[in-house]
Coordinates of C-alpha atoms and ligand atoms in Angstrom, one line a residue:
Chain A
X20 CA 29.2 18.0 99.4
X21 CA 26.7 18.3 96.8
X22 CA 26.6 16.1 93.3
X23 CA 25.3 18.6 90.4
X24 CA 23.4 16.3 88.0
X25 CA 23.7 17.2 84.6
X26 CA 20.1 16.7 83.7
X27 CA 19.4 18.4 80.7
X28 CA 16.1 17.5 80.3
X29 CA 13.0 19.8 78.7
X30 CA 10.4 20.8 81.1
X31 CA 7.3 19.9 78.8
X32 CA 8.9 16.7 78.1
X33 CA 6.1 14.7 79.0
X34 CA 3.3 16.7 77.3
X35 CA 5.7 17.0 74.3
X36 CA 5.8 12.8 74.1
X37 CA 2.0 12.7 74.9
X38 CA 1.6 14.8 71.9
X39 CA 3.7 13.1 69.5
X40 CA 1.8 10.1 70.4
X41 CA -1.3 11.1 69.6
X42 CA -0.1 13.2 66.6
X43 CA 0.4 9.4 65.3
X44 CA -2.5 8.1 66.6
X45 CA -4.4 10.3 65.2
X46 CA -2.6 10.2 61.6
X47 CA -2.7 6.3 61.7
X48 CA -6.9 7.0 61.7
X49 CA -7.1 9.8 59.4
X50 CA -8.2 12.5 61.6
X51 CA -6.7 15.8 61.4
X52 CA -6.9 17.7 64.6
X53 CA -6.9 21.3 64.4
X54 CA -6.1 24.0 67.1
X55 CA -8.2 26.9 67.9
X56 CA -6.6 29.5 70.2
X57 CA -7.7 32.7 71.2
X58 CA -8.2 35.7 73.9
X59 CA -11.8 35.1 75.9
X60 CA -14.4 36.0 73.2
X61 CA -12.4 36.3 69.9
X62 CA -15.1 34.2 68.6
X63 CA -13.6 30.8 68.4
X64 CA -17.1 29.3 69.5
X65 CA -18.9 31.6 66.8
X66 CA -16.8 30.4 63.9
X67 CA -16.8 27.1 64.5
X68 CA -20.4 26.7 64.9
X69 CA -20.0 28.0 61.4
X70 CA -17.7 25.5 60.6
X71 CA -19.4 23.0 61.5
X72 CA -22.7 23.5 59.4
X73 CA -21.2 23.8 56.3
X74 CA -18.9 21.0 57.1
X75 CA -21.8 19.2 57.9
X76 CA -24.0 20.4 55.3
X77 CA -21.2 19.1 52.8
X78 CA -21.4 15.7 54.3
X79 CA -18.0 15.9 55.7
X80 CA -17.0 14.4 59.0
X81 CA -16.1 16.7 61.5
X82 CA -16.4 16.7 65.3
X83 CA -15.5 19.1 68.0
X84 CA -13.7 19.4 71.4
X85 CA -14.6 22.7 73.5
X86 CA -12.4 23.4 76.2
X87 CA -13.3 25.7 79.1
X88 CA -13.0 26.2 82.7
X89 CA -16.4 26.1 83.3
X90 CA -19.7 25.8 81.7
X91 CA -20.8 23.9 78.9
X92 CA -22.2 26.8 77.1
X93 CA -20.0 26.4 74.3
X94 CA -20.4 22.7 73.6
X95 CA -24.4 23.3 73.9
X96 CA -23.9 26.4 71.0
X97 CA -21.6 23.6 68.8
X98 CA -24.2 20.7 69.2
X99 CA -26.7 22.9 67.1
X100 CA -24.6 21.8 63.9
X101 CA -25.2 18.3 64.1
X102 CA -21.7 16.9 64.4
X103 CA -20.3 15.5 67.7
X104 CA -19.0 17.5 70.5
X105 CA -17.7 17.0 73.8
X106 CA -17.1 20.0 76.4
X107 CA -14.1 19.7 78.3
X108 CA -14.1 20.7 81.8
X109 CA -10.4 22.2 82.8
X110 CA -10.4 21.9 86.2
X111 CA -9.1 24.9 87.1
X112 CA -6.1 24.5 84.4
X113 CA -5.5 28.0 81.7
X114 CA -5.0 25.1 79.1
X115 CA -5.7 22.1 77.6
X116 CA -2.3 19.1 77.3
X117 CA -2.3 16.5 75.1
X118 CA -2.8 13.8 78.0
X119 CA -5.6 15.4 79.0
X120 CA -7.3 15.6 75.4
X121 CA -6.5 12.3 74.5
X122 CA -8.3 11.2 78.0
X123 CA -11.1 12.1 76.1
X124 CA -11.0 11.0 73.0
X125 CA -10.2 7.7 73.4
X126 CA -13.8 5.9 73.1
X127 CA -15.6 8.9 71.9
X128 CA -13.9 10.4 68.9
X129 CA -16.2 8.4 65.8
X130 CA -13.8 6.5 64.2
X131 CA -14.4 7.8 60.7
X132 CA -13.8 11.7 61.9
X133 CA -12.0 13.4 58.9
X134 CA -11.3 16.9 60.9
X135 CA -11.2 17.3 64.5
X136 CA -11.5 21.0 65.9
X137 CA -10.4 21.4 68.9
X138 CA -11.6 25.1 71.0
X139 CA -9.0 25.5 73.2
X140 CA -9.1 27.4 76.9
X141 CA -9.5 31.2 75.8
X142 CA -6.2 32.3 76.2
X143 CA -3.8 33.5 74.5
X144 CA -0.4 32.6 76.7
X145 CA -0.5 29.6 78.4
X146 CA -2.0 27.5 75.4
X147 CA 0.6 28.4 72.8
X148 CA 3.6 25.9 75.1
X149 CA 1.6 23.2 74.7
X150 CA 1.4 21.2 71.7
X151 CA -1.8 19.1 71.6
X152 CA -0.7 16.7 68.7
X153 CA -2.4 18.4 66.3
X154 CA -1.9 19.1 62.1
X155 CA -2.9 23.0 62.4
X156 CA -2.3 25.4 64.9
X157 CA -5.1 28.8 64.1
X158 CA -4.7 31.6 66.0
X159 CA -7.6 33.8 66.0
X160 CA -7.8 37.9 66.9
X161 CA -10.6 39.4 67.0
X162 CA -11.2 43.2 64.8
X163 CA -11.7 44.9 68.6
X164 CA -8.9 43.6 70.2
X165 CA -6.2 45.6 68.5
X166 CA -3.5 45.6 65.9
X167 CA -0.5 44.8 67.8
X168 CA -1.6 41.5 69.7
X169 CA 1.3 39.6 67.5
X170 CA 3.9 41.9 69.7
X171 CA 2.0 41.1 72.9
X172 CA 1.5 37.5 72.2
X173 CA 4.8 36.6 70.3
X174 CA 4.8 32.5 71.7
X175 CA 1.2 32.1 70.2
X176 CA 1.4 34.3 66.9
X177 CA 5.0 33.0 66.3
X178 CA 4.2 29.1 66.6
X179 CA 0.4 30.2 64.5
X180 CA 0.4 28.0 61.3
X181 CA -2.8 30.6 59.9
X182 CA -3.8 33.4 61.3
X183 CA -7.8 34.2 61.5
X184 CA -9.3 37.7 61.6
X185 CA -12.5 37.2 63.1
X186 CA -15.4 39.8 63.7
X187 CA -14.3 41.8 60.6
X188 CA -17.9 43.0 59.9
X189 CA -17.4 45.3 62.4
X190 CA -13.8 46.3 61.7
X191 CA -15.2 49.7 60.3
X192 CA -16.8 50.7 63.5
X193 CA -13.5 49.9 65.5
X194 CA -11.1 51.3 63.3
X195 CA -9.0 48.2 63.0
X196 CA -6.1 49.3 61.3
X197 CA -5.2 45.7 59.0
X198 CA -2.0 47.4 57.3
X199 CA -0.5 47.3 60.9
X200 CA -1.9 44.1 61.5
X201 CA -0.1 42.2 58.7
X202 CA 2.8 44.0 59.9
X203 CA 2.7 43.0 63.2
X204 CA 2.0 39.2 62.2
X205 CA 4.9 39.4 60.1
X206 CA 7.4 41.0 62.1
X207 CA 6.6 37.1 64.4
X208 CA 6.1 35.0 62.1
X209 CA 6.9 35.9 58.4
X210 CA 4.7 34.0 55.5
X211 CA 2.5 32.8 58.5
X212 CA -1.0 33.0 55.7
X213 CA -3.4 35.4 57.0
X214 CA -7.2 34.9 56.8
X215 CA -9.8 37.4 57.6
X216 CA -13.8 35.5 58.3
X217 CA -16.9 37.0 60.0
X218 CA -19.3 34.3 61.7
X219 CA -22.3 36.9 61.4
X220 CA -21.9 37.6 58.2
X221 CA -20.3 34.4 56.8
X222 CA -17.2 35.7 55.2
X223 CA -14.3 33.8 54.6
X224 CA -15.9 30.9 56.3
X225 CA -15.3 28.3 53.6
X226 CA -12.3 29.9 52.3
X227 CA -11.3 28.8 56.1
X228 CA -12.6 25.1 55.9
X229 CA -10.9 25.1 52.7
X230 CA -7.7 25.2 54.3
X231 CA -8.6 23.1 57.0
X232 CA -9.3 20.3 54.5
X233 CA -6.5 21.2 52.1
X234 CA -4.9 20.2 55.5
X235 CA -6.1 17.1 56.1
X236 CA -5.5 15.9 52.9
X237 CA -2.3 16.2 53.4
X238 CA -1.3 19.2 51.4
X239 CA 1.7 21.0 53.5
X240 CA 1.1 23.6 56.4
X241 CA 3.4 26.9 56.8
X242 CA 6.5 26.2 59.0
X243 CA 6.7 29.3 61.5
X244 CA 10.5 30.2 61.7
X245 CA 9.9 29.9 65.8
X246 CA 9.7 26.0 65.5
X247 CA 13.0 25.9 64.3
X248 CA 14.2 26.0 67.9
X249 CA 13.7 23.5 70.3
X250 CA 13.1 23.6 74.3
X251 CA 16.0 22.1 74.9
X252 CA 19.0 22.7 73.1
X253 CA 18.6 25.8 70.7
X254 CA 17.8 24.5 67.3
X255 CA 15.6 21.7 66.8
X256 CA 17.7 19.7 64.1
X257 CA 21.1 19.5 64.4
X258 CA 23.5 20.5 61.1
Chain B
X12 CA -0.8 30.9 85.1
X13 CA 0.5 28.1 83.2
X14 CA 3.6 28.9 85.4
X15 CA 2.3 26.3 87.8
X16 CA 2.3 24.1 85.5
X17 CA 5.3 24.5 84.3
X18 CA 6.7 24.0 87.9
X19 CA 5.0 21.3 88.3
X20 CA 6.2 19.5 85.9
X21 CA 9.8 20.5 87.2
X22 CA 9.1 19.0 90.9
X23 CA 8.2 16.0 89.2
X24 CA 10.8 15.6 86.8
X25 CA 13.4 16.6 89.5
X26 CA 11.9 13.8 92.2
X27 CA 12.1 11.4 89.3
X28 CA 15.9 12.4 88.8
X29 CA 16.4 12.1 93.3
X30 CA 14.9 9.2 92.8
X31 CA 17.9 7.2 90.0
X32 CA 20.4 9.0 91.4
X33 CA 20.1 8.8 95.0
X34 CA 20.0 11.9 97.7
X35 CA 18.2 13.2 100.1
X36 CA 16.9 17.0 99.3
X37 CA 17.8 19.2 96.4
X38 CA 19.8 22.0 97.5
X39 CA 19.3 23.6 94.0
X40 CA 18.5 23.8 90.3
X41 CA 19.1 25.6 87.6
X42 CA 16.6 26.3 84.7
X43 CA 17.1 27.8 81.2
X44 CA 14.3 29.7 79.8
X45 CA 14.5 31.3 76.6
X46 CA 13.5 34.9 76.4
X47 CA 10.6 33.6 73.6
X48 CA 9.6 30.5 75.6
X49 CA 6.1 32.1 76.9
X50 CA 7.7 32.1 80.8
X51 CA 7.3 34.7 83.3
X52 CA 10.5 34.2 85.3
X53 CA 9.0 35.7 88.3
X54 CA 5.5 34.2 88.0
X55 CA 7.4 30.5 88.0
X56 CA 9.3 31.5 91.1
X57 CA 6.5 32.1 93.1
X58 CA 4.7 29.0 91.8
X59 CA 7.7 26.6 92.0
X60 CA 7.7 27.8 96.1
X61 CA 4.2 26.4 96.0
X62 CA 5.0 23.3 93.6
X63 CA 7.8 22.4 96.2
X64 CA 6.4 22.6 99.6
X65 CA 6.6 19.2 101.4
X66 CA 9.0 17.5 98.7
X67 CA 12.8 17.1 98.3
X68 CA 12.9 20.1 96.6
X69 CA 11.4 22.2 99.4
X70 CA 14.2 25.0 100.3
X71 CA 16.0 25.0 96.8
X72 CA 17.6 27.5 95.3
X73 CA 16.1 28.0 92.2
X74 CA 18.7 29.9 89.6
X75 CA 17.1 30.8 86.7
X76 CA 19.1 31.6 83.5
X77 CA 17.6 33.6 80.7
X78 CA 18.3 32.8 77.0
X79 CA 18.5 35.4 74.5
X80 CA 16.8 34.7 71.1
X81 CA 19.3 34.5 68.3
X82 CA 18.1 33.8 64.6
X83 CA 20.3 33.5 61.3
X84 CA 19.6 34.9 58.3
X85 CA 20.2 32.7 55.1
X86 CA 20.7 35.2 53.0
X87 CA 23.7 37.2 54.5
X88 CA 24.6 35.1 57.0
X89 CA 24.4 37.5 59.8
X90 CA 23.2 36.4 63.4
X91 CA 20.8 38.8 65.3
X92 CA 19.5 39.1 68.4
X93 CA 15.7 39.0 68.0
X94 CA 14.8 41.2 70.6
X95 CA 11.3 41.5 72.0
X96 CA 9.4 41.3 70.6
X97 CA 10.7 39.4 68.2
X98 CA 12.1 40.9 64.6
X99 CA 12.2 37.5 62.8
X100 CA 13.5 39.9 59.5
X101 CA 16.3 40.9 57.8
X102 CA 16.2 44.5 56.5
X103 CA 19.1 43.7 54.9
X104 CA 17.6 41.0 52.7
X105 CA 14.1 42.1 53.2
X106 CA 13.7 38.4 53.7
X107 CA 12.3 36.4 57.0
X108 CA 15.1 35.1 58.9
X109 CA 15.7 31.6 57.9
X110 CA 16.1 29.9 61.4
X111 CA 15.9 30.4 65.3
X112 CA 19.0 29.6 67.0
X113 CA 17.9 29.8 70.8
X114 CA 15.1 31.6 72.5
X115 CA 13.1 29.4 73.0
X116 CA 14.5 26.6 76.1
X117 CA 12.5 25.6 78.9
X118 CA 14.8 23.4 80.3
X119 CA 15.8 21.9 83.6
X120 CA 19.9 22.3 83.2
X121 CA 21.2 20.8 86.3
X122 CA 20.6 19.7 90.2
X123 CA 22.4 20.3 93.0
X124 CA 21.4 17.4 96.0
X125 CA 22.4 16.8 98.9
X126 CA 22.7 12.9 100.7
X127 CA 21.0 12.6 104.0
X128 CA 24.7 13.0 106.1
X129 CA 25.0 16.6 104.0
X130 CA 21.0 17.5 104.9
X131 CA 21.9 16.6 108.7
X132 CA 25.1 18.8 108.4
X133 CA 22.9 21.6 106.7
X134 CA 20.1 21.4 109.4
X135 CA 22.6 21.2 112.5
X136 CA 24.2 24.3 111.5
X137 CA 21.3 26.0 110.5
X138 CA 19.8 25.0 114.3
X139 CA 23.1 26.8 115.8
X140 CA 22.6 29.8 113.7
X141 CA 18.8 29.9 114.9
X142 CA 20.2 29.2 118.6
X143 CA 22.7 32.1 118.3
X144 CA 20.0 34.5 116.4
X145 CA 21.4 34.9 113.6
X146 CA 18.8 33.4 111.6
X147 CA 17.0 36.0 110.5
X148 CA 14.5 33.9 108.3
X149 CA 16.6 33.9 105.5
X150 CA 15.9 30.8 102.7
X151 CA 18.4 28.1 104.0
X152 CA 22.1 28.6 103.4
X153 CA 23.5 26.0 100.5
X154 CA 27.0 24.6 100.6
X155 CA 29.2 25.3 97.8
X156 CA 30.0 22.2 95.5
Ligands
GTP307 N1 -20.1 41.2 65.3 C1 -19.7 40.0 65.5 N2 -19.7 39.5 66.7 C2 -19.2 38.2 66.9 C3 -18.6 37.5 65.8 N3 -18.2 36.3 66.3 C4 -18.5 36.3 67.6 N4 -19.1 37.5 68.0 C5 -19.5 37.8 69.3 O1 -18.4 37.8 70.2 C6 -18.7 37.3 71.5 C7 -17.8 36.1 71.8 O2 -17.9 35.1 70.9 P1 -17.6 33.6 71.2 O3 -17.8 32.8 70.0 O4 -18.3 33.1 72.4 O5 -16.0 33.7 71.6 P2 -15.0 32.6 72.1 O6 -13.7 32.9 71.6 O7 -15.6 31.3 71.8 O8 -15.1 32.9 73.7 P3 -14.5 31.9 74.9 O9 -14.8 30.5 74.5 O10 -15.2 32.4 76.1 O11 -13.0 32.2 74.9 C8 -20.2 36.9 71.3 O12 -21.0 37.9 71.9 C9 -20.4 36.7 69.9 O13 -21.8 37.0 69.5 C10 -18.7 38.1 64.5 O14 -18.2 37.5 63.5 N5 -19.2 39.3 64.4
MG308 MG1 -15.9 29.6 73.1
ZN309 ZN1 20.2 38.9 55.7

């Protein structure tokens, strides 16, 4: 005979603990991590070399994680700010976890680091299930890729906590329709606040650090209606 | 392909679970993933074959139930199924819909497994079938429990 085991138990369970932990960790020091994710080339590199120099022109402390699955291209484009980066090697993985990011923290991350960006894999599915312990979750769409990305990618638009436009100094040439955009953001995640940046031309740029700080200073972050459920047992809180 | 990730992260959550409650091999488990939950069922079939070769839970049957998204609306009351991709608004209202009910599991549910006198009882008859041809390859039969 068989015994059925009534396990009950969610399948990201250990990354979701691994995040929480350094969620706290990271709280207990001050930092505010914030989550960059993307198709390939969106521009999440671009921006946040951006980012970074007015950040560090300001005299704020920021530093940066890159994450790829090879190359260090990206962290060599991110060093030219001046702030501290570290490229991530995946290994293979479509994603960064938690466990993994804290790995590399731990012993590099200075300790007075006010925001922490961290570029995750390019890629717009398999990031979005994990949680990485961070404050802000941006999801960024390039002007070329399209207006209904939000329908394709419901996981990472839904769970977005801002939205970035990126590339929109060549929205003109590629017809990007923004009406259908917001629509399409909404229809996923309603309220999510929308922000639309260039890194060529500098738009929106510290409208965008703004927010980040706003962030971590603790000023509240929008709640996507898809967090309301858990992996487990249908709603996350219990009436 | 996160999906072999995701499985695993099952293999080792399931081992863990053979491992405090005693048994032999898992003849099968049953996962609930939300229709919002970022899964492609069929993707984390093929990958949980991979993720299981050469463990206890080689040979499972893997039963994979999908959960519709539900949301309320605070306004009216009503409960919709979201679809997909998702409508997380009331037209009624014109207002977003207040909260997710389900959609969005990734959950092992339960685990069928067998002790080692059940796995020699499983691989006897399954040698007799071989012996009288009638095993045509097909993925191990599982007892009922
Ligand atoms: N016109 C224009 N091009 C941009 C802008 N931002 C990025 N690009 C271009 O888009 C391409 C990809 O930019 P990246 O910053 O490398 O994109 P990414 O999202 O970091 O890419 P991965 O890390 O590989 O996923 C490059 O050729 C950039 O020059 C922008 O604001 N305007
Ligand atoms: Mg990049
Ligand atoms: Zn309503």
């Amino acid at each position: 005979m068989c015994r059925v085991v009534d396990l009950r138990q969610a399948v990201l369970a250990k990354n979701d603990a691994s995040a929480l932990e350094l969620r706290e960790h990271l709280a207990a020091r001050g930092t505010a991590e914030v989550n960059l994710l993307s198709s390939p080339g969106s521009g999440k590199t671009a921006l946040l070399e951006r980012l970074l120099e007015r950040a560090v022109e300001a005299g704020i402390a920021v530093a940066a994680v890159t994450a790829d699955l090879a190359t260090e291209n990206d962290a060599r484009r991110l060093a030219r700010a001046g702030a501290p980066v570290k490229q991530v090697l995946t290994d293979g993985l479509c994603h960064l976890e938690a466990g993994m990011l804290r790995g590399h923290l731990d012993g590099w991350l200075p300790a007075d680091t006010r925001v922490l960006f961290v570029e995750n894999v390019g890629n717009l599915v398999c990031p979005a299930s994990y949680d990485l312990g961070e404050s802000l979750r941006i999801v960024l769409v390039s002007v070329t890729e399209g207006e209904d990305k939000p329908l394709k990618y419901p996981t990472a638009f839904g769970l977005a906590q801002l939205v970035v436009i990126t590339k929109t100094d060549i929205a003109a040439a590629v017809e990007f329709d923004a009406e259908a955009f917001h629509r399409n953001v909404r229809r996923v995640n309603p309220g999510v606040p929308v922000l639309a940046t260039s890194a060529r031309t500098g738009a929106g740029v510290d409208d965008l650090l703004a927010r980040v700080l706003d962030c971590a200073d603790g000023e509240p972050v929008h709640r996507p209606v898809y967090e309301s459920a858990s992996a487990t047992r249908g709603t996350a809180e219990a009436p | 392909m996160h999906e072999l990730s995701i499985a695993t992260a099952v293999v080792a959550q399931v081992e863990e679970a053979v491992r405090t409650n005693g048994g032999a091999r898992v003849a099968s488990l049953r996962l609930r993933i939300g229709e919002l939950a970022g899964v492609v069922p069929e993707a984390l079939r093929f990958s949980f074959g991979l993720a299981s070769e050469g463990t206890v839970l080689a040979g499972a049957r893997l039963e994979l139930d999908t959960v519709p998204g539900r949301a309320r609306c605070d306004g009216c009351g009503r409960e919709y199924a979201v679809g997909m991709p998702p409508l997380l608004w009331c037209d009624g209202c014109a207002r977003p819909l207040a909260e997710l009910l389900s959609g969005r599991e990734l959950e092992i549910a339960e685990v069928a497994l067998m002790d080692a006198s059940e796995v020699a009882r499983v691989d006897s008859s399954d040698a007799r079938r071989r012996d009288s041809g009638e095993d045509r390859g097909t993925p191990r039969a599982v007892s009922d429990t």
